[in-house]
Coordinates of C-alpha atoms in Angstrom, one line a residue:
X1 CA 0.0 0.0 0.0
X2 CA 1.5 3.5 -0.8
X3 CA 0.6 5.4 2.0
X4 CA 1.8 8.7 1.1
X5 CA -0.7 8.5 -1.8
X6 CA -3.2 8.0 0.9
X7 CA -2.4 10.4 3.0
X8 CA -2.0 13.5 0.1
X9 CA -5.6 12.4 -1.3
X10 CA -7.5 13.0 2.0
X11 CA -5.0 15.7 3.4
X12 CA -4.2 18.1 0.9
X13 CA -6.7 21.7 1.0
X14 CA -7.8 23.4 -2.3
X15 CA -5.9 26.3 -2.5
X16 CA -7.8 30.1 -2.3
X17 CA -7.7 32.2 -4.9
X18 CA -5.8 34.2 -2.3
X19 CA -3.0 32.1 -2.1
X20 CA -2.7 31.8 -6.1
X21 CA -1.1 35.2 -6.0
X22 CA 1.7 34.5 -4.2
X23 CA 2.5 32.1 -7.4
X24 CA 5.8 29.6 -6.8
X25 CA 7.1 30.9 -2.9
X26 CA 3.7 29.5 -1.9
X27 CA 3.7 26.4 -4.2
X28 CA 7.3 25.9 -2.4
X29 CA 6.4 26.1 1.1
X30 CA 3.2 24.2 0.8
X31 CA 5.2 21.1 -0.4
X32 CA 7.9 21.5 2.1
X33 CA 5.6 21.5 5.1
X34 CA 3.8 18.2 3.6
X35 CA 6.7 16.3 3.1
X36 CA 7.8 17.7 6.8
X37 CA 4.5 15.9 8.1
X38 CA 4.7 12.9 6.1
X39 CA 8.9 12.6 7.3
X40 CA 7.6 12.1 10.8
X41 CA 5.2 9.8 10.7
X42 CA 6.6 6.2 11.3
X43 CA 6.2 4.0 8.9
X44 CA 4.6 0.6 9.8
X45 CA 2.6 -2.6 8.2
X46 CA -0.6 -4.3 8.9
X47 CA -0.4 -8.3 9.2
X48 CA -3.4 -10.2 8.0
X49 CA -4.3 -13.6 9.3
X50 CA -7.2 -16.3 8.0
X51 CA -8.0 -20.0 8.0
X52 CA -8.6 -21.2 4.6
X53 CA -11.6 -24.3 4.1
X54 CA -9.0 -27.1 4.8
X55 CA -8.7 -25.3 8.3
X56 CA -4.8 -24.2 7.2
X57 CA -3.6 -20.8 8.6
X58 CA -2.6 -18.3 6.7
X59 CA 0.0 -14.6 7.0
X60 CA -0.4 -11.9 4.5
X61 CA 0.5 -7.6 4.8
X62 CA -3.2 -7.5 2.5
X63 CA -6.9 -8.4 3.5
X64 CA -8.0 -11.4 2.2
X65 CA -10.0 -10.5 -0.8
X66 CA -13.1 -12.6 0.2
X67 CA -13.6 -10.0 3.4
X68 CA -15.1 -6.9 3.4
X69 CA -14.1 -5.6 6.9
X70 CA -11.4 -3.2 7.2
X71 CA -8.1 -4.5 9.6
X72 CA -7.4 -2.2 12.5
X73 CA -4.7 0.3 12.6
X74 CA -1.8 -1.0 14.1
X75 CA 0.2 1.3 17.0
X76 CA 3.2 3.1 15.8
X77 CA 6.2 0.9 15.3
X78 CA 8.0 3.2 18.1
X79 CA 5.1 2.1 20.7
X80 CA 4.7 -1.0 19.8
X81 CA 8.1 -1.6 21.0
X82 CA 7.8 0.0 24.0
X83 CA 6.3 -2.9 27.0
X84 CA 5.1 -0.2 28.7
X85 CA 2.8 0.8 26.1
X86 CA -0.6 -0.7 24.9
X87 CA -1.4 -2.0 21.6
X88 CA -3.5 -2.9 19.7
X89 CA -4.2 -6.6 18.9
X90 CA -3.8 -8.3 15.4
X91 CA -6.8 -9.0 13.7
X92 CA -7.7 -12.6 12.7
X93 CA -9.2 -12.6 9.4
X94 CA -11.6 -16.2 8.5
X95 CA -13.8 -17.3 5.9
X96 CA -17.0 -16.5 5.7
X97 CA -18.5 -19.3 8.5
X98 CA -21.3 -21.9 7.6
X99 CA -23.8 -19.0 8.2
X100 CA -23.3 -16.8 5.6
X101 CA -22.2 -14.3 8.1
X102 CA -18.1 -12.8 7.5
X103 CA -16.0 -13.1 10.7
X104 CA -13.2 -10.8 12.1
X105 CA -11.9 -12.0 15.4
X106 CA -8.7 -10.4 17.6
X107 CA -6.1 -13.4 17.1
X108 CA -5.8 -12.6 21.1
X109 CA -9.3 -13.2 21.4
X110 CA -9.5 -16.2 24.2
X111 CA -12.8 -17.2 22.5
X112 CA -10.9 -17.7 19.4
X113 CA -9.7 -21.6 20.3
X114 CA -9.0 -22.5 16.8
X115 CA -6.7 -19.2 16.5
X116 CA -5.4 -19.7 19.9
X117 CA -4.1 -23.8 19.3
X118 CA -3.0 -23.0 16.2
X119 CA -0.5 -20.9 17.5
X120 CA 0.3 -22.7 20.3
X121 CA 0.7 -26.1 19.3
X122 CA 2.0 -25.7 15.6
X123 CA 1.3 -28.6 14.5
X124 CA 3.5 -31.0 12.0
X125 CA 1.1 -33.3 10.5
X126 CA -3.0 -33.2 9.6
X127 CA -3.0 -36.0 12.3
X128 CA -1.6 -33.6 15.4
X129 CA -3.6 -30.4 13.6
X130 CA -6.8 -32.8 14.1
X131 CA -6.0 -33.8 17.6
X132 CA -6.8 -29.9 18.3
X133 CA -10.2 -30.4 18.3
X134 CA -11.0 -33.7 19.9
X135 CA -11.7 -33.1 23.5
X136 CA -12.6 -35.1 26.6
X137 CA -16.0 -35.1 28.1
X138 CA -16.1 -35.7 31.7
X139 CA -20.1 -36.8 33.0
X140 CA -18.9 -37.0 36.8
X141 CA -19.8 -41.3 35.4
X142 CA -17.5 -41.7 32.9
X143 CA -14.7 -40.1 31.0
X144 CA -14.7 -40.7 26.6
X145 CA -14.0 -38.5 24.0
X146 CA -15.7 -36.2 20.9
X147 CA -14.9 -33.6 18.6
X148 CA -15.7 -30.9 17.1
X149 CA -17.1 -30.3 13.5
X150 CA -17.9 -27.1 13.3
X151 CA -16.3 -23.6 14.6
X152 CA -19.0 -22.8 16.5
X153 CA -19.0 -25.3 18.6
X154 CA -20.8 -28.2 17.6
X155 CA -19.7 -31.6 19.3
X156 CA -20.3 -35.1 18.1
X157 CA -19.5 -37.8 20.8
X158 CA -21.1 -41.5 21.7
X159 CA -24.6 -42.0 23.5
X160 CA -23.4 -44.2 25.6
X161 CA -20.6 -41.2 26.6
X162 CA -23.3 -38.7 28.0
X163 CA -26.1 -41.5 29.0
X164 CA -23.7 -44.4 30.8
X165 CA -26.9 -45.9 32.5
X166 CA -28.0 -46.8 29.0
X167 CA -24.7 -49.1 28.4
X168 CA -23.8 -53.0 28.9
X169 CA -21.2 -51.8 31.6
X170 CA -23.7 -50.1 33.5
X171 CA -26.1 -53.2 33.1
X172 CA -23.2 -55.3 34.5
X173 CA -22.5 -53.2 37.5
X174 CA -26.1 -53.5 38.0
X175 CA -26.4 -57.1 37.8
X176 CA -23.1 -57.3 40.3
X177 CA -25.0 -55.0 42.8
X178 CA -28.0 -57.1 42.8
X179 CA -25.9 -60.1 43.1
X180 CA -24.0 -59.1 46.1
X181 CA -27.5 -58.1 47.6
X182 CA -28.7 -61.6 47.2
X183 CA -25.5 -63.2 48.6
X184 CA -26.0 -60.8 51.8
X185 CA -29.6 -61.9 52.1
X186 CA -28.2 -65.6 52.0
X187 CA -25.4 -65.1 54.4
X188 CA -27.7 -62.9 57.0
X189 CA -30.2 -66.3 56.8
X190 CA -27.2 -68.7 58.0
X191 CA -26.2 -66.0 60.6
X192 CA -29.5 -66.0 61.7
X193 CA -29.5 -69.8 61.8
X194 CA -25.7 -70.4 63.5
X195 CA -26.6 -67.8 66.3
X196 CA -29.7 -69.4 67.1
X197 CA -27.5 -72.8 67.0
X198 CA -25.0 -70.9 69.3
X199 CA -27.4 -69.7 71.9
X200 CA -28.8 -74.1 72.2
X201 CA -25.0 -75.1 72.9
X202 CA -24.9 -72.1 75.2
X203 CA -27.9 -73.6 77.4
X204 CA -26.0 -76.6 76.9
X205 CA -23.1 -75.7 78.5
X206 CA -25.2 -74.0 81.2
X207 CA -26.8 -77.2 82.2
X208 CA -23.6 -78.8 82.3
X209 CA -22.0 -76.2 84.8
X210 CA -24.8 -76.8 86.9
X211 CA -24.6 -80.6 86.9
X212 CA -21.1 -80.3 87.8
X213 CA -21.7 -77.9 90.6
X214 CA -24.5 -80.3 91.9
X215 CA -22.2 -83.9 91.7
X216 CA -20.3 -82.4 94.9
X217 CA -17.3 -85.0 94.6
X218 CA -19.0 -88.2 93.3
X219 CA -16.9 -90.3 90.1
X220 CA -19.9 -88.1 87.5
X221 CA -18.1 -84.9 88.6
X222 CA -14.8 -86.0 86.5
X223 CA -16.7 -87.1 83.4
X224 CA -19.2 -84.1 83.6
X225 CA -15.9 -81.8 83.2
X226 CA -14.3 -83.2 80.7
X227 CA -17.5 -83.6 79.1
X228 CA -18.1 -79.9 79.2
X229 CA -14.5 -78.8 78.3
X230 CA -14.8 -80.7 75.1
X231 CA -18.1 -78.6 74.6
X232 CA -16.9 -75.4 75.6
X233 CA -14.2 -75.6 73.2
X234 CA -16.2 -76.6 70.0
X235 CA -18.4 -73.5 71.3
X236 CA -15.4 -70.8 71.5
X237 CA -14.3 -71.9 67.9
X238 CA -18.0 -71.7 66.8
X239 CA -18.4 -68.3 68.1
X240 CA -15.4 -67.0 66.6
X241 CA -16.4 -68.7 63.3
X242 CA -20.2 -66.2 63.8
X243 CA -17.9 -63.5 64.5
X244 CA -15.5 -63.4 62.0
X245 CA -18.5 -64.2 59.5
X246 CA -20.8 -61.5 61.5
X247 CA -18.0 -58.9 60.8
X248 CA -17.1 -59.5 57.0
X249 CA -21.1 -58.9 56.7
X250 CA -21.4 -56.1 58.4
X251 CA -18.7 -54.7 56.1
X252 CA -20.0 -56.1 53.3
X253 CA -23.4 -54.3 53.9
X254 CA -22.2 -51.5 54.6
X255 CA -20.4 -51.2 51.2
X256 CA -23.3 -52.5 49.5
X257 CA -25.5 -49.8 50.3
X258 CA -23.0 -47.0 49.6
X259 CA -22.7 -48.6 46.2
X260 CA -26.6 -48.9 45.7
X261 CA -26.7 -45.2 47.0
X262 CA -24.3 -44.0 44.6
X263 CA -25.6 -45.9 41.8
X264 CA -29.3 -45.1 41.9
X265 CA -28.0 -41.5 42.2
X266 CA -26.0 -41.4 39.4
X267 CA -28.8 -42.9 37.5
X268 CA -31.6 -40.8 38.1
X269 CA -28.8 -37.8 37.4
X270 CA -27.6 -39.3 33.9
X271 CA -31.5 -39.5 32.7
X272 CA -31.5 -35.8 32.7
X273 CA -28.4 -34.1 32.9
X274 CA -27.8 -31.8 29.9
X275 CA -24.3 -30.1 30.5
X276 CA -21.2 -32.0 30.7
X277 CA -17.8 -30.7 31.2
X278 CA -15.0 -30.6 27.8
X279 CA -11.5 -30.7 28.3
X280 CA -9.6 -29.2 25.7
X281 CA -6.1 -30.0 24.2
X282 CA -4.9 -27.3 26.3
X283 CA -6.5 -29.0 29.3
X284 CA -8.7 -25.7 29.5
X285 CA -12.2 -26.8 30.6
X286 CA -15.7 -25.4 29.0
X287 CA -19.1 -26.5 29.6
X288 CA -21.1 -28.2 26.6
X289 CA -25.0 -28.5 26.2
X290 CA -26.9 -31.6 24.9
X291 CA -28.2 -31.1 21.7
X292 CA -29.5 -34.5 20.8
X293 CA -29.4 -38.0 21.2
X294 CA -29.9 -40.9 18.7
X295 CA -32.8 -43.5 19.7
X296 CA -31.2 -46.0 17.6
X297 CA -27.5 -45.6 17.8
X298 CA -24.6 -44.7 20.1
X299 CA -24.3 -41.0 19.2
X300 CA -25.2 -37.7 20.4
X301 CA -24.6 -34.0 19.5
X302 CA -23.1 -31.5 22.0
X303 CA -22.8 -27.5 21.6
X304 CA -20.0 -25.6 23.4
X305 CA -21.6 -21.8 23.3
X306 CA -19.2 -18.5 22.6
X307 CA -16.5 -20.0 21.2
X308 CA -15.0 -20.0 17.7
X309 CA -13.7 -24.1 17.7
X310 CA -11.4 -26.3 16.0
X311 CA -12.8 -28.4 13.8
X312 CA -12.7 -31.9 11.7
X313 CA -13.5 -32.1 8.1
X314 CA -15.5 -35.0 6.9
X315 CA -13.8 -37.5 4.8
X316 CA -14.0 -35.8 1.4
X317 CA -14.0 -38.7 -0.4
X318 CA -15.9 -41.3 1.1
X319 CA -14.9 -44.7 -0.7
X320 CA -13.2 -46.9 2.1
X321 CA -11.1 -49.7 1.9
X322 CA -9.3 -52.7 3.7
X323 CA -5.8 -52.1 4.4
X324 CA -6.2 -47.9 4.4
X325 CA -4.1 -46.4 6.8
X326 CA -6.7 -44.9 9.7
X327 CA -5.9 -43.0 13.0
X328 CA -8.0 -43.3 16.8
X329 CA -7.8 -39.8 18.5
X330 CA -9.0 -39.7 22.3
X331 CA -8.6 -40.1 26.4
X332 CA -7.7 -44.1 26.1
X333 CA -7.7 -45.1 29.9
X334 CA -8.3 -41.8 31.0
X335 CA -4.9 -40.5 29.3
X336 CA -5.8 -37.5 27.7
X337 CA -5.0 -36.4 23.8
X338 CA -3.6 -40.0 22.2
X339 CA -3.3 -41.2 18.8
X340 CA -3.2 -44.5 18.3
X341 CA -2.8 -46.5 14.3
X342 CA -4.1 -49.3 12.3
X343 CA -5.6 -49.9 9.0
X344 CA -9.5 -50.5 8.1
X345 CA -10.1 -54.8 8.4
X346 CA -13.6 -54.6 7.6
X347 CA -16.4 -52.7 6.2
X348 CA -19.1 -54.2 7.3
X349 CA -23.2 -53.3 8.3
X350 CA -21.8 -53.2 11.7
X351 CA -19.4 -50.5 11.0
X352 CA -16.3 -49.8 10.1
X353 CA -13.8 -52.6 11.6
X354 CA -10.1 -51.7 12.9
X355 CA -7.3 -53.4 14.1
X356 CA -6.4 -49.8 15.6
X357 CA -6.1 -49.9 19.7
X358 CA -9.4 -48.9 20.7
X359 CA -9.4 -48.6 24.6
X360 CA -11.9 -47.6 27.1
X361 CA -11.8 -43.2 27.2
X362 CA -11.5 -43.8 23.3
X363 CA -15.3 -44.0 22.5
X364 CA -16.8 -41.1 21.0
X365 CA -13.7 -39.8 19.3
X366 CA -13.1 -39.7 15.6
X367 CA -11.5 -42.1 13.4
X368 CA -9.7 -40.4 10.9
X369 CA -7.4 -41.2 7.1
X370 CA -3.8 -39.4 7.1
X371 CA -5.4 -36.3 5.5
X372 CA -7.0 -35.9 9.2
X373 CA -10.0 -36.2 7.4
X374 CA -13.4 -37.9 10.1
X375 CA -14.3 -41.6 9.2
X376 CA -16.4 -42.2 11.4
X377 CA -16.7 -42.3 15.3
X378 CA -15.3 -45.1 18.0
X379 CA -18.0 -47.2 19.3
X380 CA -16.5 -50.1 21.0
X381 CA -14.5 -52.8 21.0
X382 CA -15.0 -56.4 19.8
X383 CA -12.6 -58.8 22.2
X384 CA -12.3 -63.1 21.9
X385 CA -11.3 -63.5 25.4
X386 CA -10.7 -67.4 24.3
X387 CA -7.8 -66.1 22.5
X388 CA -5.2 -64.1 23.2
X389 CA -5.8 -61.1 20.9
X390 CA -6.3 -57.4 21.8
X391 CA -9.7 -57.4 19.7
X392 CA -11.3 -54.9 16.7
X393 CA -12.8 -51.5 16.8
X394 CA -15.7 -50.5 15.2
X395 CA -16.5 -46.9 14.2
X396 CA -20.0 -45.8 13.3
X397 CA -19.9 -44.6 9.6
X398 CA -20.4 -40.9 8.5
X399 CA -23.6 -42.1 6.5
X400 CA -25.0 -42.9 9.9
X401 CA -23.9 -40.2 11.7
X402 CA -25.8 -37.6 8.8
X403 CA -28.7 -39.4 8.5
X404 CA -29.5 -39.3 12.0
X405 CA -28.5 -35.8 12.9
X406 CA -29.1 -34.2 9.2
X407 CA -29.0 -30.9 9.3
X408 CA -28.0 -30.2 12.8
X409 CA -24.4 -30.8 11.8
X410 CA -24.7 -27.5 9.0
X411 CA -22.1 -28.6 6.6
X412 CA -20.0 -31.3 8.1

């Protein structure tokens, strides 16, 4: 940009007729106190940012030529030096977003995630570029994974994620809850039987103290006491037998009903809760909404409000095949921000099958090619505990994951 062009065009006056007549000496002075002005201004350079549609970021000195929106002015190069100073921020230029609506955000902008990771992370591959927007989602229950596919927020994760209760696990912890009930019920019926049984040899050995006071010194005395030695001993070992049993009940119970506390608690809360905590790749933390769940598979569609997100593109060209190279992104095991590899075994009505490590924490995060590019999303994992093998993965396709949640998704 020439900016002394700029800066003659808006500054110079039209001269009076009364000037005219001083002719040249007037002419002289008047460009010599211009060029005086323009000499001590400091010359300095705006710096354009934007995100092109493959999510790339890019550094130009001119607007990108899709925006509309003029940058603003940066400080004085002199100021801008000085720490003591303020200045102002750079401006992060985007494409137009999926609403039609053009975007200028402050690159220093804390709402501006995508701007901010970016930055921060500077990522080598498409792989560690996509890792910036998979997240963690913590439901106080359970800990998996999701990510975001669009920049405003949107969130795609499992069902079973933000509704445990609704999952085999939480079926099974059921069923071992109600077992351990019924093995308490069963164990408080033989205590019930073994101290009635104690309190009979207890009368026992009652009536055989008071024999033995009663026999004075006749030859029954001698037999009565051994006889009720022999007695007395099988009843102390009893009794400590009741006790020891009596106690490992009692603790037993005790942790029974803590456990059928917490889980009818965490049930009833899981039916209805609707904002679950994200963890980002910076291990911020935001809060997400529910936006919907599927009634006939294991997703569901978050919104994290006031932020501008990093986001996954969809698998531009969606012919699959076994042997591709494919990448799991999540919180395996409750480790945070992992990438695990494989290829694609299977395509199947099931899913898409992979030998890539799947763990527990990895549900609900995306399943990507090497162009970073979304799948599908982890589901589960297939194990053949007859067999020592660490078992398949299977990803819900993107067909699936459109047809149930259409347009909610805008254009992923």
């Amino acid at each position: 940009m020439d900016r002394s062009a700029t800066v003659c065009t808006g500054a110079v006056p039209v001269l009076s007729r009364r000037l005219l007549r001083f002719g040249p000496l007037v002419l002289l002075l008047s460009t010599l106190t211009i060029s005086a002005l323009l000499a001590g201004q400091s010359a300095h350079a705006q710096i354009y940012k934007y995100q092109d549609a493959n999510g790339q970021w890019h550094f130009s000195d001119k607007p990108f030529k899709h925006q509309q929106q003029q940058p603003t002015n940066p400080a004085p190069a002199d100021i801008a030096d000085d720490a003591d100073q303020p200045t102002e921020p750079s401006t992060d230029i985007s494409p137009t977003s999926d609403t039609g609506i053009d975007s200028v955000t402050s690159i220093d902008d804390k709402t501006n995630l995508a701007a901010r990771f970016e930055q921060r992370f500077h990522a080598q591959t498409e792989i560690e570029r996509a890792t910036q927007a998979v997240v963690s989602i913590d439901s106080a229950m359970s800990i998996g994974s999701g990510f975001f596919v669009s920049d405003d927020g949107l969130l795609l994760t499992n069902k079973h994620v933000v509704r445990p209760t609704e999952t085999s696990h939480w079926q099974e912890r059921k069923e071992r809850i109600a077992e351990e009930a019924d093995q308490l019920n069963s164990l408080n019926g033989w205590l019930s039987n073994e101290k009635h049984r104690l309190s009979q040899m207890r009368q026992e050995l009652n009536e055989y103290e008071e024999r033995i006071r009663k026999a004075g010194r006749n030859s029954m005395k001698g037999a009565a006491n051994s006889d009720y030695q022999i007695l007395s001993e099988r009843y102390q070992l009893w009794k400590q037998e009741y006790d020891d049993t009596y106690a490992n009940y009692q603790t037993r119970s005790k942790t029974l009903r803590k456990a059928q506390s917490e889980f009818n608690f965490q049930s009833s809360s899981s039916r209805v809760k609707q904002h679950f905590t994200v963890i980002l790749k910076d291990n911020s933390k935001l809060k997400a909404r529910l936006l919907a769940l599927s009634t006939e598979h294991d997703l569901a569609l978050l919104k994290v409000d006031g932020y501008r997100t990093p986001k996954l593109q969809a698998l531009a060209q969606p012919k699959l095949f076994q042997g591709q190279p494919v990448y799991a992104i999540g919180s395996p095991l409750g480790m945070r921000d992992h990438v695990t590899s494989g290829i694609i075994t299977r395509i199947g009505k099931q899913g898409v099958v992979t030998d890539t490590q799947i763990l527990p924490g990895n549900s609900g995060g995306p399943l990507v090619n090497e162009q970073g590019e979304v799948i599908g999303i982890n589901t589960l994992k297939v194990l053949n505990r007859s067999i020592s093998t660490e078992g398949f993965g299977i990803a819900i396709p993107l067909a699936t994951i459109r047809a149930e949640f259409g347009t909610k998704l805008g254009s992923f």
